[in-house]
PDB file of C-alpha atoms in Angstrom:
ATOM      1  CA  UNK A   1       0.349  -8.565  -9.732  1.00  0.00           C
ATOM      2  CA  UNK A   2      -1.669  -8.860 -12.873  1.00  0.00           C
ATOM      3  CA  UNK A   3      -3.001  -6.155 -15.101  1.00  0.00           C
ATOM      4  CA  UNK A   4      -4.067  -5.633 -18.665  1.00  0.00           C
ATOM      5  CA  UNK A   5      -7.753  -4.829 -18.139  1.00  0.00           C
ATOM      6  CA  UNK A   6      -7.252  -1.513 -16.385  1.00  0.00           C
ATOM      7  CA  UNK A   7      -6.777   1.487 -18.616  1.00  0.00           C
ATOM      8  CA  UNK A   8      -3.782   3.779 -18.431  1.00  0.00           C
ATOM      9  CA  UNK A   9      -6.150   6.610 -17.537  1.00  0.00           C
ATOM     10  CA  UNK A  10      -7.476   4.687 -14.514  1.00  0.00           C
ATOM     11  CA  UNK A  11      -3.960   3.781 -13.397  1.00  0.00           C
ATOM     12  CA  UNK A  12      -2.948   7.417 -13.644  1.00  0.00           C
ATOM     13  CA  UNK A  13      -5.986   8.421 -11.573  1.00  0.00           C
ATOM     14  CA  UNK A  14      -5.046   5.898  -8.871  1.00  0.00           C
ATOM     15  CA  UNK A  15      -1.410   7.073  -8.857  1.00  0.00           C
ATOM     16  CA  UNK A  16      -2.451  10.734  -8.705  1.00  0.00           C
ATOM     17  CA  UNK A  17      -4.858   9.943  -5.889  1.00  0.00           C
ATOM     18  CA  UNK A  18      -2.197   8.115  -3.881  1.00  0.00           C
ATOM     19  CA  UNK A  19       0.149  11.098  -4.205  1.00  0.00           C
ATOM     20  CA  UNK A  20      -2.651  13.471  -3.169  1.00  0.00           C
ATOM     21  CA  UNK A  21      -3.532  11.174  -0.269  1.00  0.00           C
ATOM     22  CA  UNK A  22       0.022  11.301   1.083  1.00  0.00           C
ATOM     23  CA  UNK A  23       0.017  15.084   0.690  1.00  0.00           C
ATOM     24  CA  UNK A  24      -3.318  15.432   2.527  1.00  0.00           C
ATOM     25  CA  UNK A  25      -2.196  13.258   5.447  1.00  0.00           C
ATOM     26  CA  UNK A  26       0.967  15.337   5.772  1.00  0.00           C
ATOM     27  CA  UNK A  27      -1.072  18.548   5.770  1.00  0.00           C
ATOM     28  CA  UNK A  28      -3.496  17.198   8.411  1.00  0.00           C
ATOM     29  CA  UNK A  29      -0.587  16.061  10.550  1.00  0.00           C
ATOM     30  CA  UNK A  30       1.297  19.352   9.934  1.00  0.00           C
ATOM     31  CA  UNK A  31       4.285  17.475   8.503  1.00  0.00           C
ATOM     32  CA  UNK A  32       6.578  18.974   5.840  1.00  0.00           C
ATOM     33  CA  UNK A  33       6.592  17.369   2.384  1.00  0.00           C
ATOM     34  CA  UNK A  34      10.101  16.086   3.071  1.00  0.00           C
ATOM     35  CA  UNK A  35       8.996  14.218   6.226  1.00  0.00           C
ATOM     36  CA  UNK A  36       9.534  10.445   6.153  1.00  0.00           C
ATOM     37  CA  UNK A  37       6.457   8.352   5.407  1.00  0.00           C
ATOM     38  CA  UNK A  38       6.978   6.050   8.396  1.00  0.00           C
ATOM     39  CA  UNK A  39       5.858   8.566  11.048  1.00  0.00           C
ATOM     40  CA  UNK A  40       2.631   7.562  12.836  1.00  0.00           C
ATOM     41  CA  UNK A  41      -0.518   9.419  11.836  1.00  0.00           C
ATOM     42  CA  UNK A  42      -3.696  10.080  13.772  1.00  0.00           C
ATOM     43  CA  UNK A  43      -6.713   7.803  13.526  1.00  0.00           C
ATOM     44  CA  UNK A  44      -8.737  10.673  12.046  1.00  0.00           C
ATOM     45  CA  UNK A  45      -6.214  11.239   9.242  1.00  0.00           C
ATOM     46  CA  UNK A  46      -6.123   7.518   8.510  1.00  0.00           C
ATOM     47  CA  UNK A  47      -9.923   7.288   8.417  1.00  0.00           C
ATOM     48  CA  UNK A  48     -10.122  10.286   6.069  1.00  0.00           C
ATOM     49  CA  UNK A  49      -7.514   8.693   3.811  1.00  0.00           C
ATOM     50  CA  UNK A  50      -9.338   5.356   3.730  1.00  0.00           C
ATOM     51  CA  UNK A  51     -12.659   7.022   2.934  1.00  0.00           C
ATOM     52  CA  UNK A  52     -11.030   8.928   0.097  1.00  0.00           C
ATOM     53  CA  UNK A  53      -9.426   5.760  -1.269  1.00  0.00           C
ATOM     54  CA  UNK A  54     -12.771   3.973  -1.211  1.00  0.00           C
ATOM     55  CA  UNK A  55     -14.395   6.806  -3.159  1.00  0.00           C
ATOM     56  CA  UNK A  56     -11.721   6.767  -5.860  1.00  0.00           C
ATOM     57  CA  UNK A  57     -11.579   3.013  -6.352  1.00  0.00           C
ATOM     58  CA  UNK A  58     -15.356   2.595  -6.365  1.00  0.00           C
ATOM     59  CA  UNK A  59     -15.649   5.113  -9.203  1.00  0.00           C
ATOM     60  CA  UNK A  60     -13.165   3.041 -11.219  1.00  0.00           C
ATOM     61  CA  UNK A  61     -15.131  -0.239 -10.779  1.00  0.00           C
ATOM     62  CA  UNK A  62     -12.570  -1.502  -8.294  1.00  0.00           C
ATOM     63  CA  UNK A  63     -12.491  -2.241  -4.580  1.00  0.00           C
ATOM     64  CA  UNK A  64      -9.895  -2.340  -1.819  1.00  0.00           C
ATOM     65  CA  UNK A  65      -8.836  -5.574  -0.222  1.00  0.00           C
ATOM     66  CA  UNK A  66      -6.555  -5.738   2.791  1.00  0.00           C
ATOM     67  CA  UNK A  67      -4.183  -8.706   2.623  1.00  0.00           C
ATOM     68  CA  UNK A  68      -2.011 -10.081   5.429  1.00  0.00           C
ATOM     69  CA  UNK A  69       1.629 -10.924   4.696  1.00  0.00           C
ATOM     70  CA  UNK A  70       2.347 -13.895   6.950  1.00  0.00           C
ATOM     71  CA  UNK A  71       6.128 -13.670   6.945  1.00  0.00           C
ATOM     72  CA  UNK A  72       6.231  -9.975   7.875  1.00  0.00           C
ATOM     73  CA  UNK A  73       3.090  -9.895  10.023  1.00  0.00           C
ATOM     74  CA  UNK A  74       1.927  -6.760   8.205  1.00  0.00           C
ATOM     75  CA  UNK A  75      -1.011  -5.782   6.039  1.00  0.00           C
ATOM     76  CA  UNK A  76      -0.868  -4.451   2.499  1.00  0.00           C
ATOM     77  CA  UNK A  77      -3.605  -3.151   0.224  1.00  0.00           C
ATOM     78  CA  UNK A  78      -4.677  -4.586  -3.105  1.00  0.00           C
ATOM     79  CA  UNK A  79      -6.929  -2.784  -5.557  1.00  0.00           C
ATOM     80  CA  UNK A  80      -9.095  -5.400  -7.296  1.00  0.00           C
ATOM     81  CA  UNK A  81     -11.132  -5.003 -10.496  1.00  0.00           C
ATOM     82  CA  UNK A  82     -14.811  -5.663  -9.712  1.00  0.00           C
ATOM     83  CA  UNK A  83     -15.530  -7.341 -13.037  1.00  0.00           C
ATOM     84  CA  UNK A  84     -12.485  -9.559 -13.637  1.00  0.00           C
ATOM     85  CA  UNK A  85     -11.394  -9.916  -9.987  1.00  0.00           C
ATOM     86  CA  UNK A  86      -7.807  -9.234 -11.138  1.00  0.00           C
ATOM     87  CA  UNK A  87      -5.409  -7.354  -8.869  1.00  0.00           C
ATOM     88  CA  UNK A  88      -4.860  -3.927 -10.395  1.00  0.00           C
ATOM     89  CA  UNK A  89      -2.330  -2.603  -7.892  1.00  0.00           C
ATOM     90  CA  UNK A  90      -0.692  -3.664  -4.645  1.00  0.00           C
ATOM     91  CA  UNK A  91       0.398  -1.099  -2.069  1.00  0.00           C
ATOM     92  CA  UNK A  92       3.173  -1.815  -1.298  1.00  0.00           C
ATOM     93  CA  UNK A  93       3.894  -4.431  -3.953  1.00  0.00           C
ATOM     94  CA  UNK A  94       3.780  -8.005  -2.611  1.00  0.00           C
ATOM     95  CA  UNK A  95       7.012  -8.798  -4.472  1.00  0.00           C
ATOM     96  CA  UNK A  96       8.706  -6.034  -2.502  1.00  0.00           C
ATOM     97  CA  UNK A  97       7.357  -7.426   0.775  1.00  0.00           C
ATOM     98  CA  UNK A  98       8.516 -10.932  -0.184  1.00  0.00           C
ATOM     99  CA  UNK A  99      11.974  -9.572  -1.001  1.00  0.00           C
ATOM    100  CA  UNK A 100      12.055  -7.720   2.332  1.00  0.00           C
ATOM    101  CA  UNK A 101      11.110 -10.921   4.189  1.00  0.00           C
ATOM    102  CA  UNK A 102      13.789 -12.882   2.291  1.00  0.00           C
ATOM    103  CA  UNK A 103      16.451 -10.315   3.174  1.00  0.00           C
ATOM    104  CA  UNK A 104      15.389 -10.272   6.830  1.00  0.00           C
ATOM    105  CA  UNK A 105      15.550 -14.073   6.921  1.00  0.00           C
ATOM    106  CA  UNK A 106      18.965 -14.065   5.237  1.00  0.00           C
ATOM    107  CA  UNK A 107      20.300 -11.478   7.684  1.00  0.00           C
ATOM    108  CA  UNK A 108      19.020 -13.590  10.572  1.00  0.00           C
ATOM    109  CA  UNK A 109      20.831 -16.650   9.216  1.00  0.00           C
ATOM    110  CA  UNK A 110      24.001 -14.618   8.684  1.00  0.00           C
ATOM    111  CA  UNK A 111      23.927 -13.231  12.233  1.00  0.00           C
ATOM    112  CA  UNK A 112      23.178 -16.671  13.710  1.00  0.00           C
ATOM    113  CA  UNK A 113      26.169 -18.204  11.901  1.00  0.00           C
ATOM    114  CA  UNK A 114      28.530 -15.434  13.000  1.00  0.00           C
ATOM    115  CA  UNK A 115      27.556 -15.752  16.674  1.00  0.00           C
TER     116      UNK A 115
END
């Protein structure tokens, strides 16, 4: 992930929005704040969250891009600066997904050798 061109104020706005987004989805789904984040949510809640994310990032001269992680077969979101085309933020971070894939591969090798 690269940075440098995004201001601290914009980063704080994105972070605050993400926290508010999680809160709003929990409220719509009637989940307590302590509920795990991996519970499924309704399509309506997801659509509302995506619309809200688009509004926030467009006001910061950024856009959302959905990337596919080949090794995990999952999508993650990148926030890209419209002017420089630099990745401002990854949700979740690609490095974390890579590490998760490496650990899963390692555990598979370990289990295969033990069997």
